[in-house]
PDB file of C-alpha atoms in Angstrom:
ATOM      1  CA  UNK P   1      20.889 -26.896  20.321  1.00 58.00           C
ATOM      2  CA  UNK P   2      20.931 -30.208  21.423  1.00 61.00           C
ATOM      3  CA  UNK P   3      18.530 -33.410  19.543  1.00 74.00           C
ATOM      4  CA  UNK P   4      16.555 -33.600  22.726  1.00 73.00           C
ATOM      5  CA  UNK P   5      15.874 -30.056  22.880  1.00 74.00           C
ATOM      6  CA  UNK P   6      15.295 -29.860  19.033  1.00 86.00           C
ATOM      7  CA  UNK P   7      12.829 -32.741  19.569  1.00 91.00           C
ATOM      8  CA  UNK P   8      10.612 -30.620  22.566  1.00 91.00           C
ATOM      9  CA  UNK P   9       9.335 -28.176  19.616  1.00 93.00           C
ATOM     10  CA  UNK P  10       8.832 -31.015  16.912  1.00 94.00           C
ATOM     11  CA  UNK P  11       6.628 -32.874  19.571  1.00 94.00           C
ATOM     12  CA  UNK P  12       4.877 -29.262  20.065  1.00 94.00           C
ATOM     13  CA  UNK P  13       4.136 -28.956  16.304  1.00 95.00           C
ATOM     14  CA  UNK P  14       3.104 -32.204  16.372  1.00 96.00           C
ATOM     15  CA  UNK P  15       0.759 -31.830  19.304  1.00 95.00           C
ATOM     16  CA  UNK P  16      -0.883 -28.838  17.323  1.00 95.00           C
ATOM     17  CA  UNK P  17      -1.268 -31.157  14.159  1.00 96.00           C
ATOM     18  CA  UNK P  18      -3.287 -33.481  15.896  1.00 96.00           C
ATOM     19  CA  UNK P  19      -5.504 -31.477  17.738  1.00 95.00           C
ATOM     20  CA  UNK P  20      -6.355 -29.347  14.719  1.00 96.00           C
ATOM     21  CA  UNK P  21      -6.657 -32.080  11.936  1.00 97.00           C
ATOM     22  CA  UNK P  22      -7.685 -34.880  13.940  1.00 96.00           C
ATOM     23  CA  UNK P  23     -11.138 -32.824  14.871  1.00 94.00           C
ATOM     24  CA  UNK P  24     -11.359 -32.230  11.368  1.00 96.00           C
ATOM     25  CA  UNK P  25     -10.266 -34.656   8.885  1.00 96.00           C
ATOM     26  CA  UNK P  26     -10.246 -38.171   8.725  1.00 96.00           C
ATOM     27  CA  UNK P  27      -7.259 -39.739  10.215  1.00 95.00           C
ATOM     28  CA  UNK P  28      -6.122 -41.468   6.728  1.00 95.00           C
ATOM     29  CA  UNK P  29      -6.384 -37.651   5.055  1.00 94.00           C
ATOM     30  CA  UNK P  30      -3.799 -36.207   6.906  1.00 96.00           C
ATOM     31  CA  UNK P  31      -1.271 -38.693   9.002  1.00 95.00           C
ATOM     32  CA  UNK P  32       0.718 -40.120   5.853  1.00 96.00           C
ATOM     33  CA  UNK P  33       1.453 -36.667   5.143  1.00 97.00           C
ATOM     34  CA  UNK P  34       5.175 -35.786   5.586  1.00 97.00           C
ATOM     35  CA  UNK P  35       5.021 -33.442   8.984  1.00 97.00           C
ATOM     36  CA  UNK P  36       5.829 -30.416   6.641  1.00 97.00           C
ATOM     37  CA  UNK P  37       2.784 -30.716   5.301  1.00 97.00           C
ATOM     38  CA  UNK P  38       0.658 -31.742   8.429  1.00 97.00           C
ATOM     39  CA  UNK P  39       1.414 -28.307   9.748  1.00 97.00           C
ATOM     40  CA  UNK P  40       0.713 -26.487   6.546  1.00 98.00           C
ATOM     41  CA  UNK P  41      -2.782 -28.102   6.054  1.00 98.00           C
ATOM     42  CA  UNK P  42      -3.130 -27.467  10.371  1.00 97.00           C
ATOM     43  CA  UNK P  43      -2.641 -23.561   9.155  1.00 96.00           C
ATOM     44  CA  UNK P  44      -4.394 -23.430   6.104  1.00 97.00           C
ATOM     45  CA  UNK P  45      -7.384 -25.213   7.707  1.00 97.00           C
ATOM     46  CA  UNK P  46      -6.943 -23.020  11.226  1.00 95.00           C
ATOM     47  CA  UNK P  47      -6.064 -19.784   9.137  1.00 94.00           C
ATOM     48  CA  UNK P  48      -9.502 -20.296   7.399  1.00 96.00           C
ATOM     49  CA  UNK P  49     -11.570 -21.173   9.756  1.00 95.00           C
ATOM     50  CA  UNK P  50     -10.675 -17.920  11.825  1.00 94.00           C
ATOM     51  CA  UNK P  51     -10.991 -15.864   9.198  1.00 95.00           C
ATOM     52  CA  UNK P  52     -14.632 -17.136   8.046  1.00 96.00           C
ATOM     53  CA  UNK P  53     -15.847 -16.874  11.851  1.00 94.00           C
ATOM     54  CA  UNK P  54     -14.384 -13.837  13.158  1.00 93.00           C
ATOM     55  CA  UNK P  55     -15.005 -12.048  10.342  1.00 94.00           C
ATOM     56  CA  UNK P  56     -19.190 -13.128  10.191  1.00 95.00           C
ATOM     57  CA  UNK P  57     -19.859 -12.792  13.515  1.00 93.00           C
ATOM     58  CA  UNK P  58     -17.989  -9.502  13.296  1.00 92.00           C
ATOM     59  CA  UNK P  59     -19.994  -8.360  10.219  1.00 93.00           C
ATOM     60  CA  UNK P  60     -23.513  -9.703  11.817  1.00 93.00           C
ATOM     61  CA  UNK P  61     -22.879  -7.404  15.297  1.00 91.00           C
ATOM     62  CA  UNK P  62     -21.943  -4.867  13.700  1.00 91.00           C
ATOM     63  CA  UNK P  63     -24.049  -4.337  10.528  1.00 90.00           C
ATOM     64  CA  UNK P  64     -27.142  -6.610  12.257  1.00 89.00           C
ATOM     65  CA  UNK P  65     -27.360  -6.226  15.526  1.00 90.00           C
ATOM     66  CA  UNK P  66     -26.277  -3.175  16.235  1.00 85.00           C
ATOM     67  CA  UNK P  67     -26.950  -1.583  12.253  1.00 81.00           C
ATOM     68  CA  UNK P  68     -26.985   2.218  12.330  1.00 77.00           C
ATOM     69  CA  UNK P  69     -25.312   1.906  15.942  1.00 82.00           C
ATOM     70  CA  UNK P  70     -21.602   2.018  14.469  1.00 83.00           C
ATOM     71  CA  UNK P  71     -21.645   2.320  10.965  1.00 82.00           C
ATOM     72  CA  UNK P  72     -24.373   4.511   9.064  1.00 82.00           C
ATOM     73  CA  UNK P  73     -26.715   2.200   6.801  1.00 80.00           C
ATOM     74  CA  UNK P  74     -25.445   3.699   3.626  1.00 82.00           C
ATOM     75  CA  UNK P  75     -21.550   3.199   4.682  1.00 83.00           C
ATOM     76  CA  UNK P  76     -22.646  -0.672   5.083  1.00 89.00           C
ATOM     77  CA  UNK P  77     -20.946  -3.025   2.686  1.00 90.00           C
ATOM     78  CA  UNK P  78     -22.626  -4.639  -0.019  1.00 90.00           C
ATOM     79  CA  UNK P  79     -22.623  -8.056   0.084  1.00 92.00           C
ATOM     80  CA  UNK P  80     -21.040  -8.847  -2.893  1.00 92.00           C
ATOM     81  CA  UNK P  81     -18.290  -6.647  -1.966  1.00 91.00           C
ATOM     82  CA  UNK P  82     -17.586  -8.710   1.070  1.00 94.00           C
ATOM     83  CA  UNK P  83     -17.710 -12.224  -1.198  1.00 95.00           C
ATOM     84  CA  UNK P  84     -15.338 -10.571  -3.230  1.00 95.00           C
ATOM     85  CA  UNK P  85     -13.191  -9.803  -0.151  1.00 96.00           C
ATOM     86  CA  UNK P  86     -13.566 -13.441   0.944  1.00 97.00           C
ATOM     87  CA  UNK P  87     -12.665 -14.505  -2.301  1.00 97.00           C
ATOM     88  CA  UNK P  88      -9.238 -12.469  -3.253  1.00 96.00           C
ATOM     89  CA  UNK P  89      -8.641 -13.456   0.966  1.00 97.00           C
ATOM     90  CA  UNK P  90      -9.030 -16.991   0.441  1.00 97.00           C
ATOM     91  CA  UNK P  91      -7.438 -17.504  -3.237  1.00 97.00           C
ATOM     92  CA  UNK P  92      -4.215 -15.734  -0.931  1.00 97.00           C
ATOM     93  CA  UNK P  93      -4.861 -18.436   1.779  1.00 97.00           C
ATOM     94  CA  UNK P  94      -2.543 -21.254   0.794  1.00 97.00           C
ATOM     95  CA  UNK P  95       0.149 -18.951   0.477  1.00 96.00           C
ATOM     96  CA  UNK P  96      -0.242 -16.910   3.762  1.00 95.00           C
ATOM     97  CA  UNK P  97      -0.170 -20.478   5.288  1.00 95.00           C
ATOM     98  CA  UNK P  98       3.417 -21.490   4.061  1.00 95.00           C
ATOM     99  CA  UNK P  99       5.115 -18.712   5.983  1.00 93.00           C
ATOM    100  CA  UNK P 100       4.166 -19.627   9.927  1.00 93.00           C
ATOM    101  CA  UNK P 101       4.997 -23.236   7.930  1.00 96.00           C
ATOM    102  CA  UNK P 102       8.259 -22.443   7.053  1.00 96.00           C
ATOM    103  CA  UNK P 103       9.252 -20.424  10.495  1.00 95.00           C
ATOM    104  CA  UNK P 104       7.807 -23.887  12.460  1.00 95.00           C
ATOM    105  CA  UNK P 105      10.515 -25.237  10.230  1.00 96.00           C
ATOM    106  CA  UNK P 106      12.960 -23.191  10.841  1.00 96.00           C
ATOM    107  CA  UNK P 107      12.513 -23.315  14.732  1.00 95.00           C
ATOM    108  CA  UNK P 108      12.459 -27.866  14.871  1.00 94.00           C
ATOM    109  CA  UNK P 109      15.555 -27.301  13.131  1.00 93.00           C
ATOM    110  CA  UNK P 110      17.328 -25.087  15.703  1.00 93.00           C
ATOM    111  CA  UNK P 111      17.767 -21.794  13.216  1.00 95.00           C
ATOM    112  CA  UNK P 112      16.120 -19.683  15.076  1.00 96.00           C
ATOM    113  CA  UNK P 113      16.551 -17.892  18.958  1.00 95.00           C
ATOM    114  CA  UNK P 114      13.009 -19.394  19.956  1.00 95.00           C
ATOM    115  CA  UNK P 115      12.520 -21.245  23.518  1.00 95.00           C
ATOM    116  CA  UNK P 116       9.802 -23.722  23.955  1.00 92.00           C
ATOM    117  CA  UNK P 117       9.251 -23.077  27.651  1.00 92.00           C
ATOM    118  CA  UNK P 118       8.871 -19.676  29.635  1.00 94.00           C
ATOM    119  CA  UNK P 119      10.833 -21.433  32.372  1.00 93.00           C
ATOM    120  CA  UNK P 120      13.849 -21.552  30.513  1.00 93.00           C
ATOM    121  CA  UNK P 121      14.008 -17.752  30.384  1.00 95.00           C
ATOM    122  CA  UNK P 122      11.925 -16.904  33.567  1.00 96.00           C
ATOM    123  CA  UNK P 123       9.428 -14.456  33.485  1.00 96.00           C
ATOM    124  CA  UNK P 124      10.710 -11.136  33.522  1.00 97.00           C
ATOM    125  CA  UNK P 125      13.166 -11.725  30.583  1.00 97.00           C
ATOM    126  CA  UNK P 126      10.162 -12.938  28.667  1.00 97.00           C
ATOM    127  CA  UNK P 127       8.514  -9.900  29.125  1.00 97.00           C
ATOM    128  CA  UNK P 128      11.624  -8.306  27.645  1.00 97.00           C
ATOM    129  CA  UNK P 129      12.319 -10.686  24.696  1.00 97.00           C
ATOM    130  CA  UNK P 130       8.406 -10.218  24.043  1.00 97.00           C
ATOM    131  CA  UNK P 131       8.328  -6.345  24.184  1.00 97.00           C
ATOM    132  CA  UNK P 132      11.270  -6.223  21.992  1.00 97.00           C
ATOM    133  CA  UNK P 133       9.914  -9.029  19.454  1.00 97.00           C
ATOM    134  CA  UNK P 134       6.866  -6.891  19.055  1.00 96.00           C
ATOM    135  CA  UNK P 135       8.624  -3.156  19.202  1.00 97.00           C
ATOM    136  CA  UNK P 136      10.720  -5.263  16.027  1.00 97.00           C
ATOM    137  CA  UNK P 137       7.845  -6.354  14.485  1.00 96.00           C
ATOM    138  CA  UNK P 138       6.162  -2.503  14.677  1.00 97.00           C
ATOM    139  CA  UNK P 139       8.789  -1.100  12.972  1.00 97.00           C
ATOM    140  CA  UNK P 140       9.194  -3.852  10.639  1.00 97.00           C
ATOM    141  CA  UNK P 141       5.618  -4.059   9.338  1.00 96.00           C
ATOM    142  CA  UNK P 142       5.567   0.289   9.344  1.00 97.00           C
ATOM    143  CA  UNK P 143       8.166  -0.074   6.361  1.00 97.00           C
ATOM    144  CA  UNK P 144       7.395  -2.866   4.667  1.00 97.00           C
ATOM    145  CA  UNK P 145       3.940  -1.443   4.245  1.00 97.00           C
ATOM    146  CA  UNK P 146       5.157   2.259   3.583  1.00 97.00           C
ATOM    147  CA  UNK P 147       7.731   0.511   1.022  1.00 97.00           C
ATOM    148  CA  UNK P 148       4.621  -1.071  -0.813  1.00 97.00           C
ATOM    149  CA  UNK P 149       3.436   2.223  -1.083  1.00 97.00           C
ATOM    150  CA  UNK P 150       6.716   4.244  -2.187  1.00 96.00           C
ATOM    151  CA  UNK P 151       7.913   1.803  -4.972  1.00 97.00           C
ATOM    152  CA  UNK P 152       5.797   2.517  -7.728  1.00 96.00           C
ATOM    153  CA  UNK P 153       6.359  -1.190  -8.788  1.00 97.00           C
ATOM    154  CA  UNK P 154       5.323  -2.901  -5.563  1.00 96.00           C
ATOM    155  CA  UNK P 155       2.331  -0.552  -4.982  1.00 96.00           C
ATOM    156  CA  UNK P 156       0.947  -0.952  -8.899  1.00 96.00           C
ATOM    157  CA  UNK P 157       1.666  -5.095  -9.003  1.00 96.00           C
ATOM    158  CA  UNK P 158       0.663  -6.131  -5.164  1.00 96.00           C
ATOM    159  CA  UNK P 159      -0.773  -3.570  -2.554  1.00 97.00           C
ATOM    160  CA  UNK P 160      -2.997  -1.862  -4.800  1.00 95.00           C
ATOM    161  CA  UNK P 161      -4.797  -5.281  -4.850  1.00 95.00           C
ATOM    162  CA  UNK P 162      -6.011  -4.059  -1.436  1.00 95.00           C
ATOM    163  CA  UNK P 163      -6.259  -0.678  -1.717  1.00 93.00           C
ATOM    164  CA  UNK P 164      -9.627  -0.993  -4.226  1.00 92.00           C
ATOM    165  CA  UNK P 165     -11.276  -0.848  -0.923  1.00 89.00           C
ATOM    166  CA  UNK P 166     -10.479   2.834  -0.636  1.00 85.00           C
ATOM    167  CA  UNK P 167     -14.191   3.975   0.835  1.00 83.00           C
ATOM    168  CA  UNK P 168     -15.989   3.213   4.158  1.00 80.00           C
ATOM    169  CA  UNK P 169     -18.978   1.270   2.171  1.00 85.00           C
ATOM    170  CA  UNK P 170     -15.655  -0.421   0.730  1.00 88.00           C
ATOM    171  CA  UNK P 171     -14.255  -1.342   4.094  1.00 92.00           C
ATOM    172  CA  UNK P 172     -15.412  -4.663   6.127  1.00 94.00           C
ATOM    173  CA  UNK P 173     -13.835  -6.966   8.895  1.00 93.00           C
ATOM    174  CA  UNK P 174     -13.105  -9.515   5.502  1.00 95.00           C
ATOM    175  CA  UNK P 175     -10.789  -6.912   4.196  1.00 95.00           C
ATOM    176  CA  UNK P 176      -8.124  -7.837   6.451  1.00 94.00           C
ATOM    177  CA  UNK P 177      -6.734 -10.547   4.428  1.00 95.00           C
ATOM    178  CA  UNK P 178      -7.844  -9.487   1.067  1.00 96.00           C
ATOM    179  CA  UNK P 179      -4.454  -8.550  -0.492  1.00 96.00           C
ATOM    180  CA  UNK P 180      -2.139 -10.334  -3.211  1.00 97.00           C
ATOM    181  CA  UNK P 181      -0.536 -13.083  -1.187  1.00 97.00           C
ATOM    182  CA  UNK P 182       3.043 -11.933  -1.740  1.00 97.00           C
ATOM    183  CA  UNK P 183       2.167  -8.480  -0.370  1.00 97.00           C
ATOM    184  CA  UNK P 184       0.318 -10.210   2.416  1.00 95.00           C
ATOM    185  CA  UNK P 185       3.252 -12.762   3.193  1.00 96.00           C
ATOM    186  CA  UNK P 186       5.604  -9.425   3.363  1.00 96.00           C
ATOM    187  CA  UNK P 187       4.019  -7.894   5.784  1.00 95.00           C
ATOM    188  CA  UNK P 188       3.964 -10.472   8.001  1.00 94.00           C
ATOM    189  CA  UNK P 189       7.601 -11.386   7.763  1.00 95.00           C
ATOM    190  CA  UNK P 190       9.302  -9.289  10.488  1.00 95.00           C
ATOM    191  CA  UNK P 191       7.360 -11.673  12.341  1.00 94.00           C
ATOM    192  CA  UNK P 192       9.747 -14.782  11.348  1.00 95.00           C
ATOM    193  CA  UNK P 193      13.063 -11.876  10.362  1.00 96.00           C
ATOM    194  CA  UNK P 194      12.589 -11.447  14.823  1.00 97.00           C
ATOM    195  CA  UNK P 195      12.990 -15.107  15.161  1.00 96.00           C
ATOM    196  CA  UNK P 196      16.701 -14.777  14.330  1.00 97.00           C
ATOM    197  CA  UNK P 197      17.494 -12.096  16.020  1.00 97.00           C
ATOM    198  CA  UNK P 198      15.205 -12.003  19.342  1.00 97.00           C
ATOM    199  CA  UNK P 199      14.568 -14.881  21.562  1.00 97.00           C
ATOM    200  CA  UNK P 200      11.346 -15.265  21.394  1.00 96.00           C
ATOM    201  CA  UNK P 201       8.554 -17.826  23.071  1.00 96.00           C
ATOM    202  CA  UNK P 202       7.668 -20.779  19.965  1.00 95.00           C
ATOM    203  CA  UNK P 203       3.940 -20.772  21.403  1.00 93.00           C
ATOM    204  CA  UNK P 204       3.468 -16.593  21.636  1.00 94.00           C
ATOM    205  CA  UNK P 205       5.132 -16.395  18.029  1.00 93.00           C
ATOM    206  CA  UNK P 206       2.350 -19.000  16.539  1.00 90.00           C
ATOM    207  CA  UNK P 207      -0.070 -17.037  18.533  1.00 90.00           C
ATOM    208  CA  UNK P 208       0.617 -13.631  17.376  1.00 90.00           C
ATOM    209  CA  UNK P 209       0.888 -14.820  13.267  1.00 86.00           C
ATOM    210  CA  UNK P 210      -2.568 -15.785  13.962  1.00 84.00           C
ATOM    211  CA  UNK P 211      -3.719 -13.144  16.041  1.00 87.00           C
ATOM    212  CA  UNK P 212      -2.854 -11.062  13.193  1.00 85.00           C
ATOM    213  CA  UNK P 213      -6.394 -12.304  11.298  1.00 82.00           C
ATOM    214  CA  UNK P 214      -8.139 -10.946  13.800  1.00 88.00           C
ATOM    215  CA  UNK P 215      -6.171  -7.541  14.073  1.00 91.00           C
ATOM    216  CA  UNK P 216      -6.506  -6.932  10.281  1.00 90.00           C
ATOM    217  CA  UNK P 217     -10.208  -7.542  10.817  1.00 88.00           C
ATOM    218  CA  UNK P 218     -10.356  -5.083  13.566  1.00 90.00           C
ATOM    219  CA  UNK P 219      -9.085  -2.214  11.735  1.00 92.00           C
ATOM    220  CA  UNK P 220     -11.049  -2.677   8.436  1.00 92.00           C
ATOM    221  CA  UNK P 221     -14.131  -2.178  10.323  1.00 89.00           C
ATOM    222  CA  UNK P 222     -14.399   1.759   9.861  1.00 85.00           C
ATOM    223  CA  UNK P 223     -15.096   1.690  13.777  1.00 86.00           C
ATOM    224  CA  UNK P 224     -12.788   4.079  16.053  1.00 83.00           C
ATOM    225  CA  UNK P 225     -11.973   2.764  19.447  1.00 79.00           C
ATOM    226  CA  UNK P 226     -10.453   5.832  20.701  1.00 81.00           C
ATOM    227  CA  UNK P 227      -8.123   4.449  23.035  1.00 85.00           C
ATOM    228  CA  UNK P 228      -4.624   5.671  22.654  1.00 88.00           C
ATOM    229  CA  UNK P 229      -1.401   4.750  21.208  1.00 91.00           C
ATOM    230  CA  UNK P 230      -3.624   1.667  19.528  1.00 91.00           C
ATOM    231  CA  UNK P 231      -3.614   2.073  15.487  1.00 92.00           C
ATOM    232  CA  UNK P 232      -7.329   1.237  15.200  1.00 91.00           C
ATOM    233  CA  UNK P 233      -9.813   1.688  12.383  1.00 91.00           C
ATOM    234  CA  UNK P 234     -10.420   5.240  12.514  1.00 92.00           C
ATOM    235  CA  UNK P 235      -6.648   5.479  11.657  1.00 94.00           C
ATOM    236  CA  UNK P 236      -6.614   3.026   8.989  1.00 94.00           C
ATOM    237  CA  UNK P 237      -9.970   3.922   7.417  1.00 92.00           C
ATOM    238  CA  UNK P 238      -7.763   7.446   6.491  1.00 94.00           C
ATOM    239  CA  UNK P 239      -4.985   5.020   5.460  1.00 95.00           C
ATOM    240  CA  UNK P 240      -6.994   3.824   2.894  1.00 94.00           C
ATOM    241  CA  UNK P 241      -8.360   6.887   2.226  1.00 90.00           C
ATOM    242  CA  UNK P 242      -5.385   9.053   1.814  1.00 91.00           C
ATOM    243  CA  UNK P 243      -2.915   6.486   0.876  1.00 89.00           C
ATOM    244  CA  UNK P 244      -0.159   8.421   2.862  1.00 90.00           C
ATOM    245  CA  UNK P 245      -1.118   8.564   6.210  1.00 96.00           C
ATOM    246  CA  UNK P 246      -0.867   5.818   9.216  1.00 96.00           C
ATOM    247  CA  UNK P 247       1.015   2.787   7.698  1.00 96.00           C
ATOM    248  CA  UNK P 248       1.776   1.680  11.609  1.00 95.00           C
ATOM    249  CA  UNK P 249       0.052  -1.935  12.240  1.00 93.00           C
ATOM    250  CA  UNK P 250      -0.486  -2.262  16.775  1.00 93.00           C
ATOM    251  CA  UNK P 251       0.105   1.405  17.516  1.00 95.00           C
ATOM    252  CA  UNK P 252       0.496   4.916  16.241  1.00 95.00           C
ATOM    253  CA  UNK P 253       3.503   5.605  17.397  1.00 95.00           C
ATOM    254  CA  UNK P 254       5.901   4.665  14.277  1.00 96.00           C
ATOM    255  CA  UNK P 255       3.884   7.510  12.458  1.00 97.00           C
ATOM    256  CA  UNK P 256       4.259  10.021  15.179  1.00 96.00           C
ATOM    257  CA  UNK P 257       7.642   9.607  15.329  1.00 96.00           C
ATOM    258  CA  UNK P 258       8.187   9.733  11.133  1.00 96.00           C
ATOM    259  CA  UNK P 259       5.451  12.681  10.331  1.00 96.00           C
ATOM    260  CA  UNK P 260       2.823  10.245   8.711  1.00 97.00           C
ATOM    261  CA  UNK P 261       0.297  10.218  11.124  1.00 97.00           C
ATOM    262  CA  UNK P 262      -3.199  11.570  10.690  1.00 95.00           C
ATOM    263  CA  UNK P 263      -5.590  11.512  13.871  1.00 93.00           C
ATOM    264  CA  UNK P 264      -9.212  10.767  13.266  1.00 89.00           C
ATOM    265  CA  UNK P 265     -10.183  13.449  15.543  1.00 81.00           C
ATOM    266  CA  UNK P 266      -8.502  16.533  13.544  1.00 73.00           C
ATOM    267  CA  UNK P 267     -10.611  14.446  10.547  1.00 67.00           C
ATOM    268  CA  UNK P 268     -13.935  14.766  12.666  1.00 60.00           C
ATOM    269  CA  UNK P 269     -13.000  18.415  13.924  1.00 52.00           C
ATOM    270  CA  UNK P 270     -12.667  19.449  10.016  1.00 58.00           C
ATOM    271  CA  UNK P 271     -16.049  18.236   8.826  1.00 53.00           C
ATOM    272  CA  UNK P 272     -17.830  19.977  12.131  1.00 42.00           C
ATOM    273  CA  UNK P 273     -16.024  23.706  10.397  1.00 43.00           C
TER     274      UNK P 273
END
């Protein structure tokens, strides 16, 4: 890749830096920074803030405003449960922050297969690079996860960090980034591993790391969407309930095709006998 071409996605990053930390910090804070670290404060502060708000106007519609509507009043959360939730998510933070950080890196440099503009693709091979990034990224979070599950070692020194939250009046939107941060920086790398291999869009690929706050808040809420192939909560809830069932992260169909997945509905059919 050429300087000039190099320099479109460092002017991106850049862009992003400003917008973020200029709203919220004061100028001298932040701009002697080297540009490394101008994007990792950008995350960390971003990262944070989405986490904090999604996840407390998620918990006040759903245990509020609509209480006994979607979750039963004694399957509701303590709140101390959900500080501690905010607390192991946030002491995690920092670190969660230094991997879209180091893949920005990565892409100003030119290591990666990432384009900065659709129009140097076109559309319909954008579609394709994206459906493959994220059929990748499927697979690649299915065994990470089931990995930190079948070694004893990984399970016993990082996931099981998360898996304390193993009951429904456990379970909350702010469990979706309470895990130790290595375990939660693993499961989010076939997002940057897809970078090398699969063209992929530098704006969607920021976009999705992020979107993945929200996802991970989705499917700790103990709520089932019903609306197929999507892994939602009612498949996770027996995830963390069974330990061995539905390790898939967007859809169920890594599980269907391996033998691991349980369907909430054969649950529900089995407590009606």
């Amino acid at each position: 890749m050429g300087d000039k071409y190099l320099q479109q996605f460092l002017d991106e990053t850049t862009w992003y830096n400003h917008i973020v930390l200029g709203y919220l910090l004061p100028t001298n804070l932040w701009y002697p920074l080297p540009h490394f670290l101008q994007t990792w404060l950008r995350n960390y502060l971003a990262g944070t803030l989405l986490y904090l708000i999604s996840g407390f106007l998620w918990c006040f519609y759903i245990y509020y405003l609509k209480r006994n509507v979607y979750v039963p009043k004694d399957a509701i959360p303590t709140n101390k449960a959900m500080l501690l939730q905010i607390y192991v998510a946030m002491k995690a933070m920092p670190w969660y922050c230094a991997l879209p950080s180091l893949s920005e890196y990565m892409i100003e440099n030119g290591w990666t297969k990432c384009y900065d503009r659709v129009g140097e693709v076109g559309w319909l091979p954008h579609l394709l690079y994206l459906s493959l990034y994220l059929v990748f990224v499927e697979f690649g979070i299915y065994w990470m996860h089931r990995e930190l599950h079948d070694i004893k070692p990984l399970y016993k020194y990082l996931h099981a960090t998360h898996h304390i939250y193993n009951k429904q009046n456990t379970l909350s939107p702010f469990a979706g980034l309470a895990f130790h941060p290595v375990d939660g920086i693993l499961q989010a790398v076939p997002h940057v591993i897809a970078l090398f291999i699969i063209p992929t869009h530098f704006t969607t690929h920021v976009g999705l790391l992020f979107l993945e706050a929200i996802w991970t808040a989705n499917i700790h809420d103990c709520i089932h969407g019903k609306l197929w192939p999507v892994m939602g909560a009612g498949y996770h809830t027996i995830h963390h309930t069974t330990y061995r069932h539905n390790y898939g992260h967007y859809t169920i169909w890594m599980d269907w095709m391996l033998g691991t997945l349980r369907d909430p509905s054969d649950e529900e059919g089995k407590k009606v006998t």
